[in-house]
Each structure stands twice: as C-alpha cells, then as structure tokens.
Coordinates of C-alpha atoms in Angstrom, one line a residue:
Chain A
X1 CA -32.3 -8.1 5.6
X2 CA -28.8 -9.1 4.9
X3 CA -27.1 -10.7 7.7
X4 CA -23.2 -10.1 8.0
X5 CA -21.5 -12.9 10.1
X6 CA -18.2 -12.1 11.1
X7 CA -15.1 -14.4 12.3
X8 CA -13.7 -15.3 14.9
X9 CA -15.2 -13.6 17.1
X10 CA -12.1 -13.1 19.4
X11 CA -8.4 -13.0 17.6
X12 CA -5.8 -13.6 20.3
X13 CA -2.6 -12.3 18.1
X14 CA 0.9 -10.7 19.6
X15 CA 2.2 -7.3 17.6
X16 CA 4.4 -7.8 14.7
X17 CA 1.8 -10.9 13.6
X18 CA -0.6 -11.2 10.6
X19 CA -4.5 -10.4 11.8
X20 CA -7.1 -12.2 9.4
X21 CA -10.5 -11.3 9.6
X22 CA -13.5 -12.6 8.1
X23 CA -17.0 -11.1 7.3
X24 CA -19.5 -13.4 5.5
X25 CA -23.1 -11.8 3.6
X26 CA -26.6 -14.1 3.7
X27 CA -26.8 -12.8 0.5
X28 CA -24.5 -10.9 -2.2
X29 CA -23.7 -7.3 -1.5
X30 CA -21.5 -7.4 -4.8
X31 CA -18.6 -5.1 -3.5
X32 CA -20.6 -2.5 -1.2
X33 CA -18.4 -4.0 2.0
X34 CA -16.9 -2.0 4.2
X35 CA -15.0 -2.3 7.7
X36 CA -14.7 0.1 10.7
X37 CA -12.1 0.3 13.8
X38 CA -13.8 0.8 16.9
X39 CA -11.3 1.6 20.1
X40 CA -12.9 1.8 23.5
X41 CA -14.9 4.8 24.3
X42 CA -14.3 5.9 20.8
X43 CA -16.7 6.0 17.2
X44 CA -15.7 3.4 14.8
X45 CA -13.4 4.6 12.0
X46 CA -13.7 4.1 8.5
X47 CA -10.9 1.4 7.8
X48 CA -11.6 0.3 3.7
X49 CA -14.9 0.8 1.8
X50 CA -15.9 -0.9 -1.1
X51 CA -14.4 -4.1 -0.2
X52 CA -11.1 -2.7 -0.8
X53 CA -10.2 0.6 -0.7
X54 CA -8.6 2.2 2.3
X55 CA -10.2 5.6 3.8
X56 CA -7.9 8.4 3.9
X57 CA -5.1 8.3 6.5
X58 CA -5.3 4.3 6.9
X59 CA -1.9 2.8 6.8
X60 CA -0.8 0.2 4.3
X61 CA -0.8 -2.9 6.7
X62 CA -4.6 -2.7 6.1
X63 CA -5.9 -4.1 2.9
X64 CA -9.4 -5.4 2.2
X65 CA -10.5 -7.8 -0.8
X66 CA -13.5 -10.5 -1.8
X67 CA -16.6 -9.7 -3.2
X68 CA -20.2 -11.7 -3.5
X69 CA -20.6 -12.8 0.0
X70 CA -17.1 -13.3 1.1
X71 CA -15.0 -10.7 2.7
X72 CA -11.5 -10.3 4.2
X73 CA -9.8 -7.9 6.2
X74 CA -5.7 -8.1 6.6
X75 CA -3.8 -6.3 9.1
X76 CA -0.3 -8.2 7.4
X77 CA 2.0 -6.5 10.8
X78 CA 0.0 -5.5 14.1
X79 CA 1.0 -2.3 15.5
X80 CA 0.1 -1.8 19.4
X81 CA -2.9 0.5 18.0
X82 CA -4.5 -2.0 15.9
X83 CA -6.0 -3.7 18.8
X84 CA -9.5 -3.1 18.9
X85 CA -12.7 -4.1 17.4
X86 CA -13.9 -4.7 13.9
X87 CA -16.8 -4.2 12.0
X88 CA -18.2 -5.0 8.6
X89 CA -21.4 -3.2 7.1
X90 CA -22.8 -3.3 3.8
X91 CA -24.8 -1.0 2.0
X92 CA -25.8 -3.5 -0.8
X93 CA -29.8 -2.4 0.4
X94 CA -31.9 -0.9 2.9
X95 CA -31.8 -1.8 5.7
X96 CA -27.7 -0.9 6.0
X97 CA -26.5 -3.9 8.7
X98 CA -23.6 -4.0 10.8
X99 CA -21.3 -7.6 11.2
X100 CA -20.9 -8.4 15.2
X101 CA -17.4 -7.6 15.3
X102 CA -14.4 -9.1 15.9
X103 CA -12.3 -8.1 18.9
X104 CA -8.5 -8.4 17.9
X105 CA -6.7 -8.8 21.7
X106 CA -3.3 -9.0 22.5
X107 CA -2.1 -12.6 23.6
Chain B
X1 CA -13.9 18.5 6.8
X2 CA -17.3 18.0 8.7
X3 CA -17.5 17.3 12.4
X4 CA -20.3 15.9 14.4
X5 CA -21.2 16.4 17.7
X6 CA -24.0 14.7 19.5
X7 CA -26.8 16.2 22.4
X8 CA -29.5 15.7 24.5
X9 CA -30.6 13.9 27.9
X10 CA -28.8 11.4 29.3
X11 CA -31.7 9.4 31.0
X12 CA -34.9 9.1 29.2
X13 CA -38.4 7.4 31.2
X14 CA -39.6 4.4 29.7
X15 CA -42.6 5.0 27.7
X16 CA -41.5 8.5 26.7
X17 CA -39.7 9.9 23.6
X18 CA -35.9 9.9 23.0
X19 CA -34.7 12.7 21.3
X20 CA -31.1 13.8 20.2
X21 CA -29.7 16.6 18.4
X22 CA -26.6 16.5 15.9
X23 CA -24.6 20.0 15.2
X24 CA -22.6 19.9 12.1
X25 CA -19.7 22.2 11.8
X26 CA -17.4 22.6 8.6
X27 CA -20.2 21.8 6.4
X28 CA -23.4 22.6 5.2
X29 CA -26.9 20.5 6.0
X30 CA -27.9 21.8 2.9
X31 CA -25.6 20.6 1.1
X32 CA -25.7 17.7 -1.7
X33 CA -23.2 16.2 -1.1
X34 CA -23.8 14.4 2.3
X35 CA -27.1 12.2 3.5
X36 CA -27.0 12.1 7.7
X37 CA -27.8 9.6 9.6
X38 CA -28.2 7.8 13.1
X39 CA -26.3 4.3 14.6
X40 CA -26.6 3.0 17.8
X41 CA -24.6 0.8 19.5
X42 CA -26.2 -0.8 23.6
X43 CA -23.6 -1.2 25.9
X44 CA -21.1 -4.0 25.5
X45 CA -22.5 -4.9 22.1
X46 CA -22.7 -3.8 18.1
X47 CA -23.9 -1.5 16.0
X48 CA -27.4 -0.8 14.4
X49 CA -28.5 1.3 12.0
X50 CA -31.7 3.9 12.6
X51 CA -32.0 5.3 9.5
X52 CA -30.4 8.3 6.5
X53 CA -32.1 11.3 5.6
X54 CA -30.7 13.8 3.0
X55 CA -31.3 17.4 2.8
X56 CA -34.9 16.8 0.8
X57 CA -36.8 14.0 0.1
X58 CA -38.0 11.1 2.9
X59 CA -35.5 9.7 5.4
X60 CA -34.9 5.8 5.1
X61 CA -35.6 4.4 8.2
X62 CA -34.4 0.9 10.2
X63 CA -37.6 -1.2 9.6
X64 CA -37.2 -2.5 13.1
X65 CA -37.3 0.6 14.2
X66 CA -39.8 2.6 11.5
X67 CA -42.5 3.0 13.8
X68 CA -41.2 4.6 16.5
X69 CA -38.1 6.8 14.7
X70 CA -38.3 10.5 12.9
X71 CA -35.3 11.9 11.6
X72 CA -35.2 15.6 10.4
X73 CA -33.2 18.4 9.3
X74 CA -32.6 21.5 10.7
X75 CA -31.3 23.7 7.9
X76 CA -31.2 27.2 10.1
X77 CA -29.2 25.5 12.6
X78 CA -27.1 23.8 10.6
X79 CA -28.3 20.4 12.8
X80 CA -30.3 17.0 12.9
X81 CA -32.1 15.6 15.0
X82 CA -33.3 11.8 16.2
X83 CA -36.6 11.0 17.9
X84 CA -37.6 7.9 19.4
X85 CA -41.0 7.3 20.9
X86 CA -42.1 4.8 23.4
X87 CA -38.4 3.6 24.5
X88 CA -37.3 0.8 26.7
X89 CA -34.7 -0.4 28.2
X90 CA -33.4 -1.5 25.6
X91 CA -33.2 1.2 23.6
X92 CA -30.2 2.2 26.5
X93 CA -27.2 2.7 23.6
X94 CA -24.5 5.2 22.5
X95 CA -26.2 6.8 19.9
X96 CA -23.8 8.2 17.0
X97 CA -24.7 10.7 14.3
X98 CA -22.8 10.2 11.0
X99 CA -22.8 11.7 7.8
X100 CA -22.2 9.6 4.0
X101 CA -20.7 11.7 1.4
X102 CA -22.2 11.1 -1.6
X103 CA -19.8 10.2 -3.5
X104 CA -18.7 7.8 -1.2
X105 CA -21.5 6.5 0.8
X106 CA -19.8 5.0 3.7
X107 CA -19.6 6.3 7.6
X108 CA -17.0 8.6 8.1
X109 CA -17.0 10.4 10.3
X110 CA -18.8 9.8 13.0
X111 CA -19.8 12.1 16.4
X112 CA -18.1 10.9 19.5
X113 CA -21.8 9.2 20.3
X114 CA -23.9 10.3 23.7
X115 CA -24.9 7.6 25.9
X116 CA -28.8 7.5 26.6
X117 CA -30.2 5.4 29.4
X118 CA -33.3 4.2 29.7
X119 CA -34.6 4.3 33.3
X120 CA -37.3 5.2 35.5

C-alpha cells in the first residue's frame, strides 16, 4: 500500500496570503496525484488531477505540480472560501489511498 | 452531468450488515464510461477507500476491508449498492458514493455522503 503523508497538518494563513501544501508518496505514483477540497458538512471536490491539472470550474489561484513522490498544492491568493481541508489520493495502484489532510484555518 | 445521492439506515447493530444504496441520475450505470465506487470518511477524521466496480467485470475492493465488502450494480434501477457485514463501531463514517470517468479516473463527483452509526 502506498502511504501519502501530507504537510502541515494545520496551515494558519490570513486571506490575500500564499497557501503551500505538501503531499509526500512511500513509493512513486509517477503523476497519478490528485487533491480534493473538503468544506464542513460537504463531499470533497476535485481540485487538480494528475498532479497538475485543475478540474473544471477550479479557479486559477490553484495550481498543482511534482511528480515521483513529491507533490505540491498552491493556493498563490486565499479567497475567504479556500479555507477548508485538503486531500491528496493517488491512483498509482490498488489499493487507491487518501493523504490525512491538511486543514487550511484562518489566523 | 451525473449526480449521486446516497441511502439507507442511519444506525446499524454491531455484528450485522451495513448496507447503502447509490441512485444515479443524468447518467447511465451501464454505461462505459464511468466505474462507481464507495469512500468513507469516520467522524472527525479522513478518507478511505472501499473499493470500484464497473458496469461488468469484478469490483476492486479495499484489502482492509475485502472480506467483509460487496459492491454491485443495479442496472434496472439505474443504482449501486454497498454492503458491509459484521460492522463495528468503527465502521461509524459518512459513507460517499462516487463515480470515475474513464477517461479521467479521478473522484468527481461525489454524493453528499449518509452518516451510518454503529450502535446497539
């Protein structure tokens, strides 16, 4: 099984500043990475797939890059909405895994 | 675009069998292009995957959880379904049904997730 480790675990950021997330694989997944939004009481969202692609709708402040075992997620200008949760999953093999997230709070 | 929507009991008995429908609207089940699947997520932490199935062929399945899952399709009701035998407390989650295009093979989207608690 492939273990995704995610840092930090807490990001203490006000809006308007630059989010930097990390997501780091046991093993390589190449570039089958992706990251999720989850708000409270709501599914997670499909942020970027394949390391770094946005999904449809996602605004441009989001990018995504690395590849091998060492992954990035950029929020370069937090918006009020961006706080929440984030998750990276790979699909490198079975079984899928999830990253434990990392919560992106307002300081 | 497909939507998802979750069902089933609430509260399950520990030692008993979970089960959960999804209903899938604005798309087929027997379609090609999509492979289903099941994530849970227990209260106040992540996410775990239960397992894919497509429309033929053998679901892939959690190895954690192999033994006790079965996922299947319900091609006349345009649905899918979850079971999971002898559950515990912590099996207590949101459990989210999701599809994968194929083309894309990624989670989106997702069901709003039901929350099942396990409980005598």
């Amino acid at each position: 099984e492939i273990v995704l480790t995610q840092s930090p675990a807490t990001l203490s950021l006000s809006p308007g500043e630059r989010a930097t997330l990390s997501c780091r694989a046991s093993q390589s997944v190449n570039s089958y990475l992706a990251w999720y939004q989850q708000k409270p009481g709501q599914a997670p969202r499909l942020l970027i797939y394949d390391a770094s692609n946005r999904a449809t709708g996602i605004p441009a402040r989001f990018s995504g890059s690395g590849s091998g075992t060492d992954f990035t997620l950029t929020i370069t200008s937090l918006e009020p909405e961006d706080f929440a949760v984030y998750y990276c999953q790979h699909r490198r093999k079975w079984p899928l895994t999830f990253g434990g997230g990392t919560k992106v709070e307002i300081k | 675009q497909v939507q998802l929507q979750e069902s089933g009991p609430g509260l399950v008995k520990p030692s008993e069998t979970l089960s959960l429908t999804c209903t899938v609207s604005g798309g087929s089940i027997s379609s090609d292009n999509y492979y289903w699947s099941w994530i849970r997520q227990p209260p106040g932490k992540g996410l775990e995957w239960i397992g894919d199935i497509y429309y033929i062929g053998s679901p892939n399945y959690n190895p954690s959880l192999k033994s006790r899952v079965t996922i299947s399709v319900d091609m006349s009701n345009n649905q899918f379904s979850l079971k999971l035998s002898s559950v515990t407390a912590a099996d207590t989650a949101v459990y989210y049904c999701a599809t994968k295009l194929i083309t894309l093979n990624w989670f989106d989207p997702w069901g709003q997730g039901t929350l099942v608690t396990v409980s005598s």
